[in-house]
Structures are given as structure tokens and as C-alpha cells.
Backbone as numpy.savetxt, mean C-alpha at the origin, in Angstrom:
# Nx Ny Nz CAx CAy CAz Cx Cy Cz
12.84 3.32 -13.22 12.02 4.52 -13.22 12.88 5.78 -13.22
14.16 5.66 -12.91 15.02 6.82 -12.89 15.08 7.49 -11.52
14.18 7.16 -10.65 14.17 7.67 -9.27 13.28 6.73 -8.46
13.34 6.80 -7.13 12.49 5.92 -6.32 11.01 6.13 -6.66
10.29 5.04 -6.82 8.86 5.13 -7.17 8.09 5.97 -6.15
8.44 5.86 -4.89 7.74 6.62 -3.84 7.84 8.12 -4.07
8.90 8.55 -4.75 9.15 9.99 -4.92 8.72 10.52 -6.28
8.10 9.69 -7.10 7.57 10.17 -8.38 6.51 11.23 -8.09
6.51 12.29 -8.86 5.62 13.43 -8.59 4.47 13.50 -9.59
3.31 13.88 -9.06 2.16 14.25 -9.87 1.24 15.10 -9.01
0.52 16.00 -9.65 -0.40 16.90 -8.95 0.24 17.57 -7.73
1.50 17.97 -7.86 2.16 18.76 -6.83 2.68 18.00 -5.63
2.64 16.67 -5.65 3.12 15.89 -4.51 3.71 14.58 -5.02
4.40 13.88 -4.13 4.95 12.57 -4.51 3.86 11.50 -4.42
4.13 10.39 -5.06 3.21 9.25 -4.98 3.03 8.84 -3.52
4.12 8.82 -2.77 4.04 8.48 -1.35 3.15 9.45 -0.58
3.31 10.75 -0.83 2.47 11.74 -0.14 0.99 11.55 -0.47
0.70 11.19 -1.70 -0.70 10.91 -2.07 -1.24 9.70 -1.31
-0.45 8.63 -1.23 -0.88 7.44 -0.47 -1.14 7.80 0.99
-0.19 8.48 1.60 -0.33 8.85 3.01 -1.54 9.76 3.20
-1.70 10.72 2.32 -2.82 11.66 2.43 -4.18 10.99 2.33
-4.33 10.02 1.41 -5.63 9.36 1.27 -5.96 8.52 2.50
-4.96 7.90 3.07 -5.19 7.09 4.28 -5.47 7.99 5.49
-4.69 9.03 5.65 -4.90 9.94 6.79 -6.23 10.67 6.69
-6.68 10.95 5.47 -7.98 11.61 5.29 -9.12 10.74 5.81
-8.89 9.44 5.89 -9.88 8.51 6.45 -9.66 8.29 7.95
-8.75 9.06 8.55 -8.50 8.96 9.98 -7.56 7.83 10.36
-6.84 7.29 9.40 -5.97 6.15 9.68 -4.54 6.59 10.01
-3.95 5.96 11.02 -2.52 6.18 11.22 -1.78 5.45 10.10
-0.67 6.00 9.65 0.06 5.43 8.53 1.47 5.08 8.95
1.88 3.87 8.59 3.25 3.41 8.82 3.85 3.11 7.45
5.09 3.52 7.28 5.78 3.32 6.01 7.06 2.54 6.26
7.27 1.48 5.48 8.52 0.73 5.54 9.45 1.26 4.45
10.72 1.41 4.81 11.70 1.86 3.83 12.83 0.86 3.72
13.51 0.93 2.59 14.68 0.11 2.32 15.64 0.94 1.49
15.56 0.76 0.19 16.40 1.55 -0.72 16.02 3.02 -0.61
17.00 3.89 -0.71 16.78 5.35 -0.66 16.07 5.76 0.64
16.37 5.05 1.72 15.64 5.22 2.97 15.57 6.66 3.46
16.70 7.35 3.50 16.69 8.71 4.08 15.76 9.63 3.31
15.84 9.61 1.99 15.00 10.50 1.18 13.52 10.18 1.38
13.19 8.92 1.39 11.79 8.51 1.52 11.30 8.78 2.94
12.14 8.52 3.93 11.75 8.75 5.32 11.44 10.21 5.59
12.23 11.11 5.00 11.97 12.54 5.18 10.59 12.92 4.65
10.26 12.42 3.46 8.96 12.73 2.85 7.83 12.10 3.67
7.99 10.84 4.06 6.95 10.14 4.83 6.69 10.83 6.17
7.74 11.17 6.86 7.58 11.81 8.17 6.92 13.18 8.03
7.32 13.94 7.02 6.72 15.26 6.80 5.23 15.15 6.46
4.84 14.03 5.85 3.44 13.82 5.48 2.62 13.23 6.63
3.27 12.95 7.76 2.54 12.47 8.93 2.58 10.98 9.17
3.46 10.26 8.49 3.56 8.82 8.68 4.66 8.49 9.69
4.53 7.34 10.31 5.59 6.79 11.14 6.44 5.91 10.23
7.75 6.03 10.36 8.65 5.34 9.45 9.35 4.20 10.17
9.47 3.07 9.45 10.16 1.88 9.96 11.12 1.41 8.87
12.40 1.37 9.19 13.40 1.00 8.19 13.71 -0.49 8.24
13.68 -1.11 7.08 14.14 -2.48 6.93 15.59 -2.42 6.47
16.49 -2.56 7.41 17.92 -2.46 7.10 18.42 -3.65 6.28
17.64 -4.71 6.24 18.02 -5.91 5.47 17.18 -6.04 4.21
16.71 -4.95 3.66 15.78 -4.99 2.54 16.32 -5.75 1.33
17.62 -5.75 1.12 18.18 -6.48 -0.02 18.07 -8.00 0.16
18.11 -8.47 1.40 18.05 -9.90 1.67 16.65 -10.39 1.99
15.75 -9.47 2.26 14.40 -9.87 2.66 13.42 -9.37 1.60
12.17 -9.33 1.93 11.17 -8.86 0.98 10.12 -8.01 1.66
9.06 -7.72 0.92 8.00 -6.86 1.46 7.36 -7.39 2.75
7.24 -8.70 2.88 6.62 -9.23 4.12 7.48 -8.93 5.34
8.79 -9.02 5.19 9.67 -8.69 6.31 9.51 -7.21 6.67
9.44 -6.36 5.66 9.22 -4.93 5.91 7.90 -4.71 6.62
6.86 -5.41 6.19 5.56 -5.27 6.83 5.61 -5.74 8.28
6.30 -6.84 8.54 6.43 -7.32 9.92 7.14 -6.29 10.80
8.14 -5.62 10.25 8.84 -4.57 11.00 7.87 -3.45 11.35
7.02 -3.07 10.41 6.06 -1.98 10.64 5.06 -2.28 11.73
4.70 -3.54 11.89 3.62 -3.88 12.82 4.10 -4.59 14.08
5.40 -4.65 14.28 5.98 -5.43 15.37 5.42 -5.07 16.74
5.04 -3.82 16.95 4.57 -3.39 18.27 3.04 -3.37 18.40
2.33 -3.89 17.42 0.86 -3.85 17.44 0.27 -5.20 17.85
-0.89 -5.18 18.52 -1.57 -6.44 18.87 -2.05 -7.20 17.62
-2.13 -8.53 17.72 -2.53 -9.37 16.60 -3.87 -8.97 15.98
-4.81 -8.52 16.79 -6.15 -8.20 16.28 -6.23 -6.87 15.53
-5.15 -6.12 15.50 -5.16 -4.81 14.85 -5.42 -4.96 13.36
-6.47 -4.28 12.84 -6.72 -4.34 11.40 -5.70 -3.48 10.65
-5.37 -3.90 9.45 -4.41 -3.19 8.61 -4.97 -3.00 7.21
-4.65 -1.86 6.62 -4.80 -1.68 5.18 -3.38 -1.61 4.66
-3.06 -2.45 3.70 -1.70 -2.55 3.20 -1.69 -2.26 1.71
-0.76 -1.40 1.30 -0.61 -1.10 -0.11 0.85 -0.87 -0.44
1.31 -1.40 -1.56 2.65 -1.02 -2.01 2.60 0.40 -2.55
3.74 1.06 -2.59 3.77 2.45 -3.05 3.64 2.56 -4.56
3.91 1.48 -5.28 3.91 1.57 -6.74 2.58 1.14 -7.38
1.51 1.51 -6.70 0.15 1.35 -7.24 -0.57 2.67 -7.04
-1.64 2.92 -7.77 -2.37 4.18 -7.57 -2.95 4.28 -6.15
-2.93 5.47 -5.57 -3.56 5.67 -4.27 -5.07 5.39 -4.36
-5.58 4.66 -3.40 -6.99 4.29 -3.41 -7.87 5.48 -3.07
-9.00 5.61 -3.77 -9.96 6.66 -3.42 -10.62 6.39 -2.06
-11.16 7.43 -1.48 -11.80 7.33 -0.16 -12.87 6.24 -0.12
-13.66 6.10 -1.17 -14.74 5.09 -1.17 -14.17 3.67 -1.09
-13.05 3.42 -1.71 -12.42 2.10 -1.67 -11.90 1.83 -0.26
-11.23 2.81 0.32 -10.72 2.66 1.68 -11.87 2.42 2.65
-12.93 3.19 2.54 -14.09 3.04 3.43 -14.72 1.66 3.28
-14.84 1.16 2.06 -15.43 -0.17 1.84 -14.58 -1.26 2.48
-13.27 -1.15 2.36 -12.40 -2.14 2.98 -12.44 -2.05 4.49
-12.49 -0.85 5.02 -12.56 -0.68 6.48 -13.85 -1.25 7.05
-14.91 -1.25 6.25 -16.21 -1.76 6.70 -16.24 -3.28 6.78
-15.28 -3.95 6.19 -15.24 -5.41 6.22 -14.86 -5.89 7.62
-15.38 -7.04 7.99 -15.09 -7.59 9.31 -13.73 -8.26 9.38
-13.29 -8.85 8.29 -12.03 -9.59 8.31 -11.21 -9.26 7.09
-10.24 -10.12 6.78 -9.40 -9.88 5.62 -10.23 -9.74 4.34
-9.85 -8.76 3.53 -10.59 -8.49 2.29 -9.63 -7.97 1.22
-9.97 -8.29 -0.01 -9.18 -7.89 -1.16 -10.11 -7.26 -2.18
-9.79 -6.07 -2.69 -10.63 -5.52 -3.76 -10.47 -6.37 -5.01
-11.57 -6.60 -5.67 -11.57 -7.46 -6.85 -12.24 -6.72 -8.01
-11.61 -6.81 -9.16 -12.17 -6.20 -10.37 -12.14 -7.27 -11.45
-13.32 -7.67 -11.92 -13.38 -8.70 -12.95 -12.72 -9.99 -12.54
-12.80 -10.33 -11.26 -12.22 -11.57 -10.77 -10.72 -11.50 -10.49
-10.12 -10.35 -10.67 -8.70 -10.17 -10.37 -8.52 -9.42 -9.06
-7.58 -9.88 -8.25 -7.29 -9.23 -6.98 -6.46 -7.98 -7.18
-6.73 -6.97 -6.32 -6.00 -5.71 -6.42 -5.52 -5.22 -5.07
-5.28 -3.92 -5.00 -4.79 -3.24 -3.80 -5.68 -2.06 -3.50
-5.68 -1.56 -2.25 -5.01 -2.10 -1.08 -5.75 -3.32 -0.54
-5.14 -4.03 0.37 -5.80 -5.17 0.98 -6.02 -4.88 2.46
-7.04 -5.55 3.01 -7.32 -5.44 4.45 -6.96 -6.76 5.08
-6.19 -6.70 6.13 -5.81 -7.90 6.86 -5.63 -7.53 8.33
-4.99 -8.39 9.09 -4.71 -8.08 10.49 -3.23 -8.33 10.77
-2.77 -7.78 11.87 -1.39 -8.00 12.29 -1.14 -9.49 12.50
-2.11 -10.19 13.09 -1.95 -11.63 13.33 -1.72 -12.42 12.06
-2.43 -12.09 10.99 -2.24 -12.77 9.71 -0.83 -12.52 9.20
-0.36 -11.30 9.33 0.99 -10.96 8.89 2.02 -11.75 9.69
1.84 -11.81 11.00 2.80 -12.53 11.85 2.82 -14.03 11.55
1.67 -14.60 11.23 1.58 -16.05 11.02 2.09 -16.49 9.66
2.28 -15.57 8.75 2.74 -15.95 7.42 4.17 -16.45 7.50
4.42 -17.54 6.83 5.74 -18.16 6.89 6.76 -17.46 6.02
7.99 -17.76 6.28 9.11 -17.20 5.51 8.95 -17.58 4.04
9.20 -16.62 3.18 9.10 -16.88 1.75 7.68 -16.74 1.20
6.73 -16.48 2.06 5.34 -16.30 1.60 5.06 -14.82 1.41
4.17 -14.54 0.49 3.75 -13.16 0.26 2.46 -12.90 1.02
2.10 -11.64 1.12 0.83 -11.31 1.76 -0.32 -11.93 0.98
-0.24 -11.92 -0.33 -1.28 -12.54 -1.15 -1.46 -14.02 -0.80
-0.35 -14.72 -0.51 -0.44 -16.14 -0.13 -1.29 -16.34 1.10
-1.32 -15.36 1.99 -2.06 -15.49 3.25 -3.54 -15.13 3.10
-3.92 -14.64 1.93 -5.28 -14.11 1.77 -6.19 -14.99 0.90
-5.88 -16.27 0.81 -6.71 -17.16 -0.02 -8.17 -17.18 0.43
-8.41 -17.10 1.73 -9.77 -17.16 2.25 -10.39 -15.79 2.52
-9.68 -14.74 2.14 -10.20 -13.38 2.37 -11.41 -13.12 1.48
-12.30 -12.27 1.96 -13.43 -11.85 1.14 -12.92 -11.07 -0.06
-13.55 -11.30 -1.20 -13.27 -10.50 -2.40 -14.38 -9.48 -2.50
-14.01 -8.20 -2.55 -14.96 -7.11 -2.56 -14.93 -6.47 -3.94
-16.04 -6.56 -4.64 -16.11 -5.96 -5.97 -16.41 -4.47 -5.82
-15.41 -3.66 -6.14 -15.53 -2.22 -5.92 -15.62 -1.42 -7.21
-15.31 -2.03 -8.33 -15.41 -1.34 -9.61 -14.33 -0.30 -9.86
-13.31 -0.22 -9.00 -12.22 0.74 -9.20 -11.09 0.02 -9.91
-10.91 0.31 -11.18 -9.90 -0.36 -12.00 -8.47 -0.03 -11.55
-8.29 1.08 -10.86 -6.97 1.43 -10.35 -6.41 0.38 -9.40
-7.29 -0.43 -8.80 -6.85 -1.48 -7.88 -5.93 -2.48 -8.57
-6.05 -2.59 -9.88 -5.28 -3.59 -10.62 -3.99 -3.05 -11.23
-3.82 -1.75 -11.18 -2.67 -1.14 -11.86 -1.39 -1.27 -11.05
-0.31 -1.47 -11.77 1.03 -1.42 -11.19 1.80 -0.35 -11.93
2.51 0.46 -11.19 3.27 1.56 -11.77 4.75 1.19 -11.75
5.09 0.21 -12.57 6.43 -0.35 -12.54 7.40 0.24 -13.56
6.88 0.91 -14.57 7.74 1.46 -15.60 7.36 2.92 -15.84
8.23 3.69 -16.47 7.86 5.06 -16.81 6.60 5.10 -17.68
6.45 4.15 -18.59 5.25 4.11 -19.44 4.00 3.86 -18.61
4.07 2.95 -17.62 2.93 2.69 -16.73 2.54 3.97 -15.99
3.54 4.67 -15.48 3.29 5.89 -14.71 2.67 6.98 -15.59
3.21 7.15 -16.79 2.66 8.15 -17.72 1.23 7.82 -18.11
0.95 6.55 -18.38 -0.41 6.14 -18.77 -1.38 6.38 -17.63
-0.99 6.06 -16.41 -1.87 6.28 -15.27 -2.12 7.77 -15.07
-1.07 8.57 -15.14 -1.24 10.03 -14.99 -2.17 10.59 -16.07
-2.05 10.08 -17.29 -2.93 10.52 -18.37 -4.38 10.13 -18.07
-4.59 8.94 -17.54 -5.94 8.50 -17.17 -6.52 9.36 -16.05
-5.69 9.70 -15.06 -6.15 10.55 -13.96 -6.53 11.92 -14.50
-5.70 12.49 -15.37 -5.99 13.80 -15.95 -7.27 13.76 -16.78
-7.48 12.69 -17.53 -8.67 12.56 -18.38 -9.95 12.43 -17.56
-9.84 11.84 -16.37 -11.04 11.66 -15.55 -11.32 12.84 -14.63
-10.44 13.81 -14.61 -10.63 14.99 -13.74 -11.56 15.99 -14.35
């Protein structure tokens, strides 16, 4: 991408700031895991109101290890909304629908799973080494929300440009 995905800019803010802002607008505390480019990302996350947790072993571990670091001090029953930074920030209606679920839930569009997901700290802790969060959500409710952004990944400059063009067209 030429720079950390979290720091890609659109509409006057970084992608990370948009994610944090949408979650905080729903009254949620936000925790951010960092690895590569930690200092730069931590400064932005903290300024946006998130608590930062650094995965110092990010090269040897994966996203689940980072997630475990973020939730290490929380009780097992604590509900979580989890999203990677390289997906579009979820609209308020999507966040509210997931928060209304009683247990683990995954937004679904046309039978495909998307982001963010709702789970609990206990589910994260019980996941075995080498497993992804998706592996732990086989029995989660699938919530049809109709938001196609749930399926997008912003992995390349072309993906990011196409998403930004779609956002501009729908404004």
C-alpha cells in the first residue's frame, strides 16, 4: 500500500480514526492492537481515544495473539466487536445490530461472512494456537444486514481507490 493501512487517509482522517470514531459514537470503548509501525499507529489511536496494546511479537504471531493481548485484562463474559483495520468502517446501524445480538454473531451478505464480528473474551481465550477468529465462529449467528462493505478488504491501492470511489458516489 505504500504506507500502513491504518494510516491511509480519506475524508480528512485516517482509516484507523474512522474505525475508532464509528465505535466510540456507539458508546464503545476501543482497544487497538499494534505491531508494524507501532509508534505511528499508537499516536493516532491514542489521540482518537483508543487504548493501545502492542504485540511486540507480531512477526512471529498473528491477529489472534494481538487480540488476546488487547483483552487480557477483561472478564470472559465481556462482549467484543472485532474488526481488522483494512476493511471499511461499519456504519452505526451495523454496529447497533451486532450489539443487539445475545451471543457471537457475524454479518452476512449473500451467504458470505463479513466484518465486524461480535464475540466474547472467553471465545477469544479458548481459541487454540494457529486458529483464526473465524475458526471459532462456526456456530455464531449469521446476521443479514445488507451492508456490502462488510465483505470488502482494502488490501491493495486499487481496492482502497475503488472503495473511496464507492463512498463518494453514495454520498
